[in-house]
CSV table of C-alpha atoms in Angstrom, one decimal:
chain,number,residue,atom,x,y,z
A,1,UNK,CA,84.8,115.3,57.6
A,2,UNK,CA,81.2,116.3,58.3
A,3,UNK,CA,81.0,113.8,61.1
A,4,UNK,CA,84.2,115.0,62.6
A,5,UNK,CA,82.9,118.6,62.7
A,6,UNK,CA,79.6,117.5,64.1
A,7,UNK,CA,81.4,115.5,66.8
A,8,UNK,CA,83.5,118.5,67.7
A,9,UNK,CA,80.5,120.7,68.0
A,10,UNK,CA,78.7,118.2,70.2
A,11,UNK,CA,81.8,118.0,72.5
A,12,UNK,CA,82.0,121.8,72.8
A,13,UNK,CA,78.3,121.9,73.6
A,14,UNK,CA,78.6,119.2,76.2
A,15,UNK,CA,81.5,121.1,77.8
A,16,UNK,CA,79.6,124.3,77.8
A,17,UNK,CA,76.5,122.7,79.4
A,18,UNK,CA,78.7,121.1,82.0
A,19,UNK,CA,80.4,124.4,82.8
A,20,UNK,CA,77.0,126.1,83.1
A,21,UNK,CA,75.7,123.4,85.5
A,22,UNK,CA,78.9,123.7,87.5
A,23,UNK,CA,78.5,127.5,87.8
A,24,UNK,CA,74.9,127.1,88.8
A,25,UNK,CA,75.7,124.5,91.4
A,26,UNK,CA,78.6,126.7,92.6
A,27,UNK,CA,76.2,129.7,93.0
A,28,UNK,CA,73.7,127.5,94.9
A,29,UNK,CA,76.4,126.4,97.2
A,30,UNK,CA,77.5,129.9,97.8
A,31,UNK,CA,74.0,131.1,98.5
A,32,UNK,CA,73.5,128.2,100.9
A,33,UNK,CA,76.6,128.9,102.8
A,34,UNK,CA,75.8,132.6,103.0
A,35,UNK,CA,72.3,131.8,104.4
A,36,UNK,CA,73.8,129.3,106.9
A,37,UNK,CA,76.4,131.9,108.1
A,38,UNK,CA,73.7,134.6,108.4
A,39,UNK,CA,71.5,132.3,110.4
A,40,UNK,CA,74.3,131.5,112.9
A,41,UNK,CA,75.2,135.2,113.3
A,42,UNK,CA,71.6,136.3,113.6
A,43,UNK,CA,71.1,133.8,116.4
A,44,UNK,CA,74.3,134.9,118.1
A,45,UNK,CA,74.0,138.7,117.9
A,46,UNK,CA,70.8,139.6,116.2
A,47,UNK,CA,69.8,140.8,112.7
A,48,UNK,CA,70.7,144.4,113.3
A,49,UNK,CA,73.9,143.4,115.1
A,50,UNK,CA,75.2,141.5,112.1
A,51,UNK,CA,76.8,143.2,109.1
A,52,UNK,CA,77.2,141.9,105.5
A,53,UNK,CA,81.0,141.9,106.2
A,54,UNK,CA,80.6,139.5,109.1
A,55,UNK,CA,78.4,137.2,107.0
A,56,UNK,CA,80.8,137.0,104.1
A,57,UNK,CA,83.8,136.6,106.4
A,58,UNK,CA,82.2,133.6,108.3
A,59,UNK,CA,81.1,132.1,105.0
A,60,UNK,CA,84.5,132.5,103.4
A,61,UNK,CA,83.4,134.7,100.5
A,62,UNK,CA,83.7,138.3,99.4
A,63,UNK,CA,81.1,141.2,99.3
A,64,UNK,CA,80.9,140.6,95.6
A,65,UNK,CA,79.7,137.0,96.2
A,66,UNK,CA,77.1,138.3,98.6
A,67,UNK,CA,75.7,141.0,96.3
A,68,UNK,CA,75.8,138.5,93.4
A,69,UNK,CA,73.1,136.6,95.4
A,70,UNK,CA,71.3,139.2,97.4
A,71,UNK,CA,70.5,142.9,96.9
A,72,UNK,CA,71.1,143.5,100.6
A,73,UNK,CA,70.7,142.1,104.1
A,74,UNK,CA,66.9,142.5,104.0
A,75,UNK,CA,66.5,140.3,100.9
A,76,UNK,CA,68.7,137.7,102.6
A,77,UNK,CA,66.3,137.8,105.6
A,78,UNK,CA,63.4,137.1,103.3
A,79,UNK,CA,65.3,134.3,101.6
A,80,UNK,CA,66.2,132.8,105.0
A,81,UNK,CA,62.6,132.9,106.2
A,82,UNK,CA,61.4,131.1,103.0
A,83,UNK,CA,64.1,128.5,103.2
A,84,UNK,CA,63.4,127.6,106.8
A,85,UNK,CA,59.7,127.6,106.3
A,86,UNK,CA,59.9,125.2,103.3
A,87,UNK,CA,62.4,123.0,105.0
A,88,UNK,CA,60.2,122.5,108.1
A,89,UNK,CA,57.1,121.9,106.0
A,90,UNK,CA,58.9,119.4,103.9
A,91,UNK,CA,60.0,117.6,107.0
A,92,UNK,CA,56.5,117.5,108.3
A,93,UNK,CA,55.1,116.3,105.0
A,94,UNK,CA,57.8,113.6,104.9
A,95,UNK,CA,56.7,112.4,108.4
A,96,UNK,CA,53.1,112.4,107.2
A,97,UNK,CA,54.0,110.3,104.1
A,98,UNK,CA,55.9,107.8,106.2
A,99,UNK,CA,53.1,107.4,108.8
A,100,UNK,CA,50.2,105.0,108.3
A,101,UNK,CA,48.5,106.3,111.4
A,102,UNK,CA,48.5,109.2,113.9
A,103,UNK,CA,50.4,107.0,116.4
A,104,UNK,CA,53.2,106.5,113.9
A,105,UNK,CA,53.2,110.2,113.2
A,106,UNK,CA,53.7,110.8,117.0
A,107,UNK,CA,56.7,108.6,117.0
A,108,UNK,CA,58.2,110.4,114.0
A,109,UNK,CA,57.6,113.7,115.9
A,110,UNK,CA,59.5,112.4,118.9
A,111,UNK,CA,62.5,111.8,116.7
A,112,UNK,CA,62.1,115.2,115.0
A,113,UNK,CA,61.9,117.0,118.3
A,114,UNK,CA,64.9,115.0,119.6
A,115,UNK,CA,67.0,116.3,116.6
A,116,UNK,CA,65.8,119.8,117.1
A,117,UNK,CA,66.6,119.7,120.8
A,118,UNK,CA,70.3,119.5,120.0
A,119,UNK,CA,70.3,123.1,118.9
A,120,UNK,CA,67.0,124.3,120.4
A,121,UNK,CA,68.5,127.5,121.9
A,122,UNK,CA,70.0,128.5,118.5
A,123,UNK,CA,66.8,127.7,116.7
A,124,UNK,CA,64.6,129.6,119.1
A,125,UNK,CA,67.0,132.6,119.1
A,126,UNK,CA,67.0,132.8,115.3
A,127,UNK,CA,63.2,132.5,115.2
A,128,UNK,CA,62.8,135.2,117.8
A,129,UNK,CA,65.3,137.5,116.1
A,130,UNK,CA,63.5,137.2,112.8
A,131,UNK,CA,60.1,138.3,114.1
A,132,UNK,CA,61.7,141.0,116.3
A,133,UNK,CA,63.3,142.3,113.1
A,134,UNK,CA,59.9,142.6,111.5
A,135,UNK,CA,58.2,144.0,114.6
A,136,UNK,CA,60.8,146.7,115.2
A,137,UNK,CA,62.4,147.6,111.9
A,138,UNK,CA,60.4,146.2,108.9
A,139,UNK,CA,56.6,146.2,109.5
A,140,UNK,CA,56.2,145.1,105.9
A,141,UNK,CA,57.8,141.8,106.9
A,142,UNK,CA,55.0,141.0,109.3
A,143,UNK,CA,52.6,139.6,106.6
A,144,UNK,CA,55.5,137.3,105.5
A,145,UNK,CA,55.9,136.1,109.1
A,146,UNK,CA,52.2,135.7,109.5
A,147,UNK,CA,52.0,133.6,106.3
A,148,UNK,CA,54.9,131.4,107.6
A,149,UNK,CA,52.9,130.8,110.8
A,150,UNK,CA,49.7,130.0,108.9
A,151,UNK,CA,51.4,127.4,106.7
A,152,UNK,CA,52.9,125.8,109.8
A,153,UNK,CA,49.5,125.6,111.5
A,154,UNK,CA,47.9,124.2,108.3
A,155,UNK,CA,50.4,121.3,108.4
A,156,UNK,CA,49.6,120.8,112.1
A,157,UNK,CA,45.9,120.8,111.3
A,158,UNK,CA,46.3,118.0,108.8
A,159,UNK,CA,48.1,115.9,111.3
A,160,UNK,CA,45.4,116.5,113.9
A,161,UNK,CA,42.7,115.6,111.5
A,162,UNK,CA,44.4,112.3,110.8
A,163,UNK,CA,44.4,111.7,114.5
A,164,UNK,CA,40.7,112.3,114.9
A,165,UNK,CA,40.0,110.2,111.8
A,166,UNK,CA,42.0,107.3,113.3
A,167,UNK,CA,39.8,107.6,116.4
A,168,UNK,CA,36.6,107.7,114.5
A,169,UNK,CA,35.4,111.1,115.8
A,170,UNK,CA,34.9,114.6,114.5
A,171,UNK,CA,37.0,117.5,115.8
A,172,UNK,CA,35.3,119.0,119.0
A,173,UNK,CA,36.2,122.5,117.7
A,174,UNK,CA,37.4,124.0,114.5
A,175,UNK,CA,40.6,122.2,113.6
A,176,UNK,CA,42.3,125.5,112.8
A,177,UNK,CA,41.8,126.5,116.4
A,178,UNK,CA,43.2,123.3,117.7
A,179,UNK,CA,46.2,123.6,115.5
A,180,UNK,CA,46.7,127.2,116.9
A,181,UNK,CA,46.6,125.8,120.5
A,182,UNK,CA,49.2,123.1,119.6
A,183,UNK,CA,51.4,125.7,117.8
A,184,UNK,CA,51.3,128.1,120.8
A,185,UNK,CA,52.1,125.4,123.2
A,186,UNK,CA,55.0,124.3,121.1
A,187,UNK,CA,56.4,127.8,121.2
A,188,UNK,CA,55.9,128.2,125.0
A,189,UNK,CA,57.2,124.8,125.9
A,190,UNK,CA,60.3,125.4,123.7
A,191,UNK,CA,61.0,128.6,125.7
A,192,UNK,CA,60.6,126.7,128.9
A,193,UNK,CA,62.9,123.9,127.7
A,194,UNK,CA,65.7,126.4,127.0
A,195,UNK,CA,65.3,128.3,130.2
A,196,UNK,CA,64.7,125.3,132.5
A,197,UNK,CA,66.0,122.2,130.7
A,198,UNK,CA,65.8,120.1,134.0
A,199,UNK,CA,62.0,120.7,134.2
A,200,UNK,CA,61.2,119.1,130.8
A,201,UNK,CA,62.5,116.6,128.2
A,202,UNK,CA,62.7,116.3,124.5
A,203,UNK,CA,59.4,114.4,124.6
A,204,UNK,CA,57.4,117.1,126.5
A,205,UNK,CA,55.8,118.7,123.5
A,206,UNK,CA,54.8,115.4,122.0
A,207,UNK,CA,53.5,114.2,125.4
A,208,UNK,CA,51.3,117.3,125.6
A,209,UNK,CA,50.0,116.7,122.1
A,210,UNK,CA,49.0,113.2,123.0
A,211,UNK,CA,47.4,114.5,126.2
A,212,UNK,CA,45.4,117.0,124.3
A,213,UNK,CA,44.3,114.5,121.7
A,214,UNK,CA,43.0,112.2,124.5
A,215,UNK,CA,41.1,115.0,126.1
A,216,UNK,CA,39.7,116.3,122.7
A,217,UNK,CA,38.7,112.8,121.7
A,218,UNK,CA,36.8,112.3,125.0
A,219,UNK,CA,35.1,115.7,124.4
A,220,UNK,CA,34.2,114.7,120.9
A,221,UNK,CA,32.7,111.4,122.1
A,222,UNK,CA,30.7,113.2,124.9
A,223,UNK,CA,29.2,115.7,122.5
A,224,UNK,CA,28.5,113.4,119.5
A,225,UNK,CA,24.9,112.9,118.5
A,226,UNK,CA,23.3,109.9,120.2
A,227,UNK,CA,21.9,108.6,116.9
A,228,UNK,CA,24.1,107.5,114.0
A,229,UNK,CA,27.8,107.2,113.6
A,230,UNK,CA,30.2,110.2,114.1
A,231,UNK,CA,30.5,112.6,111.2
A,232,UNK,CA,33.6,112.6,109.1
A,233,UNK,CA,36.3,115.0,110.1
A,234,UNK,CA,36.5,118.3,108.2
A,235,UNK,CA,39.2,118.8,105.7
A,236,UNK,CA,41.8,121.4,106.5
A,237,UNK,CA,43.5,123.7,104.0
A,238,UNK,CA,46.6,121.9,102.6
A,239,UNK,CA,49.9,123.1,104.1
A,240,UNK,CA,51.1,124.4,100.7
A,241,UNK,CA,48.2,126.8,100.4
A,242,UNK,CA,46.3,124.9,97.7
A,243,UNK,CA,42.5,125.0,97.9
A,244,UNK,CA,39.8,122.7,96.7
A,245,UNK,CA,36.2,121.7,97.4
A,246,UNK,CA,35.5,121.1,101.0
A,247,UNK,CA,34.1,117.7,102.1
A,248,UNK,CA,33.6,118.8,105.7
A,249,UNK,CA,30.2,118.1,107.3
A,250,UNK,CA,28.7,120.7,109.6
A,251,UNK,CA,29.2,120.2,113.3
A,252,UNK,CA,26.3,118.8,115.2
A,253,UNK,CA,24.2,121.4,117.1
A,254,UNK,CA,24.8,119.6,120.4
A,255,UNK,CA,28.6,119.7,119.8
A,256,UNK,CA,28.5,123.3,118.8
A,257,UNK,CA,26.5,124.3,121.9
A,258,UNK,CA,28.8,122.4,124.1
A,259,UNK,CA,31.9,124.1,122.7
A,260,UNK,CA,30.2,127.5,123.1
A,261,UNK,CA,29.4,126.7,126.7
A,262,UNK,CA,33.1,125.7,127.3
A,263,UNK,CA,34.1,129.1,125.8
A,264,UNK,CA,31.9,131.0,128.3
A,265,UNK,CA,33.1,129.2,131.3
A,266,UNK,CA,35.6,131.2,133.5
């Protein structure tokens, strides 16, 4: 008898746990669909031009489902920013884990840019709308957008450091500055790709990165100390924001002077 009661209790508990998991999974699915619909609408007609009613209608839900997940449209924008930031960083980290060298990383980047190119106009429109929303309507959102950019640049800096390490040279300038250059070029080339697709290809951004690495490597060689091997490349801040003791060696005086001279040239 006792065994039967215990068994019945275990069955009831198992059913309850299963129902809870199902409800949680259902809520996550609802949230994901609302974010996806919002992203599409923001890209098509802007953040301010999109209403909660339009978001729930496209997602196939009710206003109750929306407010069960978000306090309002602004909270959804914050969630969308974080989701897309994390997704892109995870993709970059996955490429880094799968790459044994910088050259392999470049090939993975080619595939990644090829995938992104299929919806580049929508991706660029959404990205632009989100920072315009912060610039025009919600200045308090600007630090969030700035943090997103810093995390993206940190991931790029790690990839650049791997490239310099593969070539046995130190970075010819602070790696954070080089990552900023690559990031800015990526943005600019993406705009040009959307406006003038015949003048570029899906490989253009990666080709530019390779060209820059060749030039920066040559600069690093030309400014390296004549005596002794090249210094180890400095360690960039991890993409996830974690910090730790730095193992970077100071730049050589000759390299520093050369970089300063380059900055002063018109």
